Short mmCIF file of N, CA, C and O in Angstrom, two decimals:
data_model
loop_
_atom_site.label_atom_id
_atom_site.label_comp_id
_atom_site.label_asym_id
_atom_site.label_seq_id
_atom_site.Cartn_x
_atom_site.Cartn_y
_atom_site.Cartn_z
N MET A 21 135.96 105.71 98.93
CA MET A 21 135.00 106.53 99.62
C MET A 21 133.74 106.68 98.76
O MET A 21 133.81 106.88 97.56
N VAL A 22 132.60 106.58 99.41
CA VAL A 22 131.32 106.66 98.74
C VAL A 22 130.84 108.11 98.77
O VAL A 22 130.81 108.74 99.82
N ASP A 23 130.48 108.63 97.61
CA ASP A 23 129.97 110.00 97.58
C ASP A 23 128.45 110.01 97.43
O ASP A 23 127.82 108.97 97.25
N LYS A 24 127.88 111.17 97.52
CA LYS A 24 126.43 111.33 97.52
C LYS A 24 125.78 110.81 96.24
O LYS A 24 124.73 110.19 96.28
N SER A 25 126.42 111.03 95.10
CA SER A 25 125.83 110.59 93.84
C SER A 25 125.76 109.06 93.76
O SER A 25 124.81 108.51 93.19
N GLN A 26 126.74 108.37 94.35
CA GLN A 26 126.70 106.91 94.36
C GLN A 26 125.56 106.41 95.24
O GLN A 26 124.88 105.44 94.89
N VAL A 27 125.35 107.05 96.37
CA VAL A 27 124.27 106.66 97.27
C VAL A 27 122.92 106.89 96.60
O VAL A 27 122.04 106.03 96.65
N ILE A 28 122.75 108.04 95.96
CA ILE A 28 121.49 108.33 95.27
C ILE A 28 121.28 107.34 94.12
O ILE A 28 120.17 106.85 93.91
N GLY A 29 122.35 107.00 93.42
CA GLY A 29 122.25 106.01 92.34
C GLY A 29 121.84 104.64 92.86
O GLY A 29 121.04 103.94 92.22
N LEU A 30 122.37 104.26 94.01
CA LEU A 30 122.00 102.98 94.61
C LEU A 30 120.53 102.98 95.00
O LEU A 30 119.81 102.01 94.75
N CYS A 31 120.07 104.07 95.57
CA CYS A 31 118.65 104.18 95.95
C CYS A 31 117.76 104.06 94.72
O CYS A 31 116.78 103.31 94.72
N ARG A 32 118.10 104.76 93.67
CA ARG A 32 117.31 104.69 92.44
C ARG A 32 117.34 103.29 91.83
O ARG A 32 116.32 102.80 91.33
N SER A 33 118.49 102.64 91.88
CA SER A 33 118.59 101.28 91.34
C SER A 33 117.72 100.31 92.13
O SER A 33 117.05 99.45 91.55
N LEU A 34 117.71 100.45 93.45
CA LEU A 34 116.87 99.59 94.28
C LEU A 34 115.39 99.84 94.00
O LEU A 34 114.60 98.89 93.90
N LEU A 35 115.01 101.09 93.84
CA LEU A 35 113.61 101.40 93.53
C LEU A 35 113.21 100.87 92.16
O LEU A 35 112.13 100.31 91.99
N ARG A 36 114.10 101.02 91.17
CA ARG A 36 113.82 100.50 89.83
C ARG A 36 113.70 98.98 89.84
O ARG A 36 112.81 98.41 89.21
N ALA A 37 114.61 98.32 90.55
CA ALA A 37 114.57 96.85 90.62
C ALA A 37 113.30 96.40 91.32
O ALA A 37 112.68 95.42 90.90
N GLY A 38 112.89 97.10 92.35
CA GLY A 38 111.67 96.74 93.07
C GLY A 38 110.42 96.88 92.23
O GLY A 38 109.44 96.15 92.42
N ARG A 39 110.41 97.82 91.29
CA ARG A 39 109.25 98.00 90.42
C ARG A 39 109.06 96.85 89.44
O ARG A 39 108.01 96.74 88.81
N GLN A 40 110.04 95.99 89.30
CA GLN A 40 109.95 94.90 88.34
C GLN A 40 109.23 93.66 88.90
O GLN A 40 108.95 92.74 88.15
N TYR A 41 108.95 93.65 90.21
CA TYR A 41 108.22 92.51 90.77
C TYR A 41 106.83 92.43 90.15
O TYR A 41 106.14 93.45 90.03
N PRO A 42 106.38 91.24 89.78
CA PRO A 42 105.04 91.13 89.20
C PRO A 42 103.92 91.27 90.24
O PRO A 42 102.79 91.56 89.88
N ASP A 43 104.20 91.07 91.52
CA ASP A 43 103.20 91.12 92.57
C ASP A 43 103.15 92.50 93.22
O ASP A 43 104.17 93.03 93.67
N TYR A 44 101.96 93.08 93.29
CA TYR A 44 101.77 94.42 93.84
C TYR A 44 102.30 94.52 95.27
O TYR A 44 102.97 95.49 95.62
N ASN A 45 101.96 93.56 96.12
CA ASN A 45 102.35 93.63 97.53
C ASN A 45 103.87 93.63 97.69
O ASN A 45 104.41 94.38 98.51
N ILE A 46 104.55 92.85 96.92
CA ILE A 46 106.02 92.79 97.02
C ILE A 46 106.63 94.06 96.45
O ILE A 46 107.61 94.57 96.97
N ARG A 47 106.05 94.59 95.38
CA ARG A 47 106.53 95.87 94.83
C ARG A 47 106.46 96.97 95.88
O ARG A 47 107.41 97.72 96.09
N GLU A 48 105.32 97.06 96.54
CA GLU A 48 105.14 98.10 97.55
C GLU A 48 106.05 97.88 98.76
O GLU A 48 106.58 98.83 99.33
N TYR A 49 106.23 96.62 99.15
CA TYR A 49 107.14 96.32 100.26
C TYR A 49 108.56 96.73 99.92
O TYR A 49 109.26 97.34 100.73
N ALA A 50 109.00 96.40 98.71
CA ALA A 50 110.37 96.73 98.30
C ALA A 50 110.56 98.24 98.28
O ALA A 50 111.60 98.75 98.74
N LYS A 51 109.58 98.97 97.81
CA LYS A 51 109.66 100.43 97.77
C LYS A 51 109.73 100.99 99.19
O LYS A 51 110.58 101.83 99.50
N ARG A 52 108.83 100.53 100.05
CA ARG A 52 108.80 101.01 101.43
C ARG A 52 110.08 100.68 102.17
O ARG A 52 110.65 101.51 102.87
N ARG A 53 110.57 99.47 101.99
CA ARG A 53 111.80 99.02 102.67
C ARG A 53 113.01 99.83 102.20
O ARG A 53 113.86 100.22 103.01
N THR A 54 113.08 100.11 100.91
CA THR A 54 114.19 100.90 100.36
C THR A 54 114.18 102.31 100.93
O THR A 54 115.19 102.80 101.44
N LEU A 55 113.04 102.96 100.86
CA LEU A 55 112.95 104.34 101.33
C LEU A 55 113.20 104.42 102.84
O LEU A 55 113.89 105.34 103.30
N ASP A 56 112.66 103.48 103.59
CA ASP A 56 112.89 103.48 105.04
C ASP A 56 114.36 103.28 105.38
O ASP A 56 114.89 103.94 106.27
N GLY A 57 115.02 102.40 104.67
CA GLY A 57 116.44 102.15 104.91
C GLY A 57 117.30 103.37 104.63
O GLY A 57 118.21 103.70 105.40
N PHE A 58 116.99 104.06 103.54
CA PHE A 58 117.78 105.25 103.21
C PHE A 58 117.47 106.41 104.16
O PHE A 58 118.36 107.16 104.53
N ARG A 59 116.22 106.52 104.59
CA ARG A 59 115.88 107.56 105.57
C ARG A 59 116.55 107.29 106.91
O ARG A 59 116.99 108.22 107.59
N MET A 60 116.62 106.03 107.29
CA MET A 60 117.22 105.66 108.56
C MET A 60 118.72 106.01 108.59
O MET A 60 119.24 106.42 109.61
N ASN A 61 119.38 105.88 107.45
CA ASN A 61 120.83 106.10 107.39
C ASN A 61 121.23 107.45 106.82
O ASN A 61 122.41 107.68 106.58
N LYS A 62 120.29 108.35 106.63
CA LYS A 62 120.63 109.62 105.98
C LYS A 62 121.53 110.51 106.82
O LYS A 62 122.21 111.38 106.29
N ASN A 63 121.56 110.31 108.12
CA ASN A 63 122.37 111.17 108.99
C ASN A 63 123.72 110.56 109.35
O ASN A 63 124.39 111.06 110.25
N LEU A 64 124.11 109.50 108.68
CA LEU A 64 125.42 108.89 108.96
C LEU A 64 126.53 109.84 108.53
O LEU A 64 126.49 110.40 107.43
N THR A 65 127.51 110.00 109.40
CA THR A 65 128.64 110.87 109.06
C THR A 65 129.97 110.11 109.10
O THR A 65 130.90 110.49 108.40
N ASP A 66 130.03 109.05 109.88
CA ASP A 66 131.26 108.26 109.97
C ASP A 66 131.48 107.52 108.65
O ASP A 66 130.60 106.79 108.18
N HIS A 67 132.64 107.71 108.05
CA HIS A 67 132.91 107.13 106.72
C HIS A 67 132.84 105.61 106.73
O HIS A 67 132.35 105.01 105.76
N SER A 68 133.29 104.97 107.79
CA SER A 68 133.23 103.51 107.83
C SER A 68 131.79 103.02 107.90
O SER A 68 131.42 102.02 107.27
N LYS A 69 130.94 103.72 108.63
CA LYS A 69 129.52 103.34 108.71
C LYS A 69 128.82 103.58 107.37
O LYS A 69 127.97 102.79 106.96
N VAL A 70 129.19 104.66 106.69
CA VAL A 70 128.62 104.93 105.37
C VAL A 70 129.03 103.82 104.40
O VAL A 70 128.20 103.33 103.62
N GLU A 71 130.29 103.43 104.45
CA GLU A 71 130.78 102.34 103.58
C GLU A 71 130.02 101.05 103.88
O GLU A 71 129.65 100.32 102.95
N GLU A 72 129.81 100.74 105.16
CA GLU A 72 129.07 99.52 105.53
C GLU A 72 127.64 99.56 105.01
O GLU A 72 127.14 98.57 104.47
N ALA A 73 126.98 100.70 105.20
CA ALA A 73 125.59 100.83 104.74
C ALA A 73 125.52 100.72 103.21
O ALA A 73 124.61 100.08 102.67
N TYR A 74 126.49 101.30 102.52
CA TYR A 74 126.51 101.23 101.05
C TYR A 74 126.74 99.79 100.59
O TYR A 74 126.06 99.32 99.67
N ALA A 75 127.65 99.09 101.25
CA ALA A 75 127.91 97.70 100.90
C ALA A 75 126.67 96.84 101.14
O ALA A 75 126.34 95.95 100.32
N GLU A 76 125.97 97.10 102.24
CA GLU A 76 124.74 96.36 102.52
C GLU A 76 123.68 96.66 101.45
O GLU A 76 122.97 95.76 101.00
N GLY A 77 123.59 97.89 101.03
CA GLY A 77 122.65 98.26 99.97
C GLY A 77 122.97 97.56 98.66
O GLY A 77 122.07 97.11 97.95
N LYS A 78 124.26 97.45 98.33
CA LYS A 78 124.66 96.74 97.10
C LYS A 78 124.28 95.26 97.18
O LYS A 78 123.80 94.68 96.20
N LYS A 79 124.46 94.66 98.36
CA LYS A 79 124.07 93.25 98.55
C LYS A 79 122.56 93.10 98.36
O LYS A 79 122.10 92.15 97.71
N GLN A 80 121.80 94.03 98.93
CA GLN A 80 120.35 93.97 98.80
C GLN A 80 119.92 94.14 97.34
O GLN A 80 118.97 93.49 96.90
N LEU A 81 120.62 94.97 96.60
CA LEU A 81 120.30 95.15 95.18
C LEU A 81 120.52 93.84 94.42
O LEU A 81 119.69 93.46 93.60
N GLU A 82 121.61 93.16 94.70
CA GLU A 82 121.87 91.88 94.04
C GLU A 82 120.78 90.86 94.37
O GLU A 82 120.32 90.12 93.49
N ILE A 83 120.35 90.85 95.63
CA ILE A 83 119.29 89.91 96.05
C ILE A 83 117.99 90.24 95.33
O ILE A 83 117.31 89.34 94.81
N VAL A 84 117.64 91.51 95.29
CA VAL A 84 116.39 91.92 94.62
C VAL A 84 116.43 91.53 93.15
O VAL A 84 115.45 90.99 92.62
N GLU A 85 117.54 91.76 92.49
CA GLU A 85 117.64 91.41 91.07
C GLU A 85 117.49 89.91 90.85
O GLU A 85 116.84 89.48 89.90
N ARG A 86 118.08 89.10 91.74
CA ARG A 86 117.94 87.64 91.63
C ARG A 86 116.51 87.20 91.85
O ARG A 86 115.98 86.37 91.10
N VAL A 87 115.87 87.74 92.88
CA VAL A 87 114.51 87.33 93.19
C VAL A 87 113.54 87.78 92.10
O VAL A 87 112.58 87.06 91.78
N VAL A 88 113.77 88.93 91.51
CA VAL A 88 112.91 89.40 90.41
C VAL A 88 112.98 88.41 89.25
O VAL A 88 111.95 88.11 88.64
N LYS A 89 114.15 87.90 88.97
CA LYS A 89 114.28 86.92 87.88
C LYS A 89 113.47 85.67 88.18
O LYS A 89 112.79 85.12 87.31
N VAL A 90 113.51 85.21 89.43
CA VAL A 90 112.74 84.02 89.81
C VAL A 90 111.25 84.30 89.72
O VAL A 90 110.48 83.50 89.18
N TYR A 91 110.82 85.45 90.26
CA TYR A 91 109.40 85.80 90.19
C TYR A 91 108.94 85.96 88.75
O TYR A 91 107.80 85.63 88.43
N SER A 92 109.78 86.47 87.88
CA SER A 92 109.40 86.62 86.48
C SER A 92 109.28 85.28 85.78
O SER A 92 108.45 85.10 84.90
N ALA A 93 110.10 84.33 86.19
CA ALA A 93 110.04 83.01 85.59
C ALA A 93 108.80 82.24 86.04
O ALA A 93 108.26 81.42 85.29
N TYR A 94 108.34 82.50 87.27
CA TYR A 94 107.18 81.80 87.83
C TYR A 94 106.17 82.81 88.35
O TYR A 94 105.99 82.96 89.56
N PRO A 95 105.49 83.51 87.45
CA PRO A 95 104.54 84.54 87.90
C PRO A 95 103.33 83.91 88.60
O PRO A 95 102.98 82.75 88.33
N PRO A 96 102.67 84.65 89.47
CA PRO A 96 101.47 84.12 90.14
C PRO A 96 100.36 83.88 89.12
O PRO A 96 100.23 84.61 88.14
N LYS A 97 99.56 82.86 89.38
CA LYS A 97 98.51 82.49 88.44
C LYS A 97 97.29 83.41 88.54
O LYS A 97 96.58 83.61 87.58
N THR A 98 97.07 83.98 89.71
CA THR A 98 95.92 84.87 89.89
C THR A 98 96.42 86.28 90.17
O THR A 98 97.49 86.48 90.72
N LYS A 99 95.60 87.25 89.80
CA LYS A 99 95.94 88.65 90.02
C LYS A 99 95.43 89.10 91.39
O LYS A 99 94.40 88.65 91.86
N ASN A 100 96.15 90.00 91.97
CA ASN A 100 95.77 90.64 93.21
C ASN A 100 94.68 91.66 92.92
O ASN A 100 94.63 92.21 91.83
N ILE A 101 93.80 91.95 93.87
CA ILE A 101 92.73 92.92 93.66
C ILE A 101 93.29 94.30 93.31
O ILE A 101 92.71 95.04 92.52
N MET A 102 94.44 94.66 93.88
CA MET A 102 95.04 95.95 93.58
C MET A 102 95.55 95.99 92.13
O MET A 102 95.49 97.03 91.47
N GLU A 103 96.02 94.87 91.63
CA GLU A 103 96.48 94.81 90.24
C GLU A 103 95.31 94.89 89.27
O GLU A 103 95.43 95.44 88.19
N LEU A 104 94.17 94.35 89.64
CA LEU A 104 92.99 94.43 88.77
C LEU A 104 92.49 95.86 88.66
O LEU A 104 92.09 96.29 87.58
N LYS A 105 92.58 96.62 89.74
CA LYS A 105 92.13 98.02 89.70
C LYS A 105 93.09 98.88 88.90
O LYS A 105 92.69 99.87 88.31
N LEU A 106 94.38 98.55 88.90
CA LEU A 106 95.37 99.36 88.20
C LEU A 106 95.30 99.23 86.69
O LEU A 106 95.73 100.10 85.97
N GLN A 107 94.74 98.14 86.21
CA GLN A 107 94.73 97.91 84.76
C GLN A 107 93.60 98.58 84.08
O GLN A 107 92.62 98.95 84.43
#
């Protein structure tokens, strides 16, 4: 059974992993997608549906971590205008 602290930990892990993308647009997309997904499922009460949503979140975390490694190995050659303003 998944408890509240595990769900909050998964959300934080997804947000942390998303912050590692070198591209501003993808970072913001990952943040928005994570928060929207957790808001959409915050009212789940059925334990099987909570387990399914948690398992899907774990899969997404693995995907994000893999893609971040690829993006880090092959960073974009030019900076985004938003990244230039942030520096």
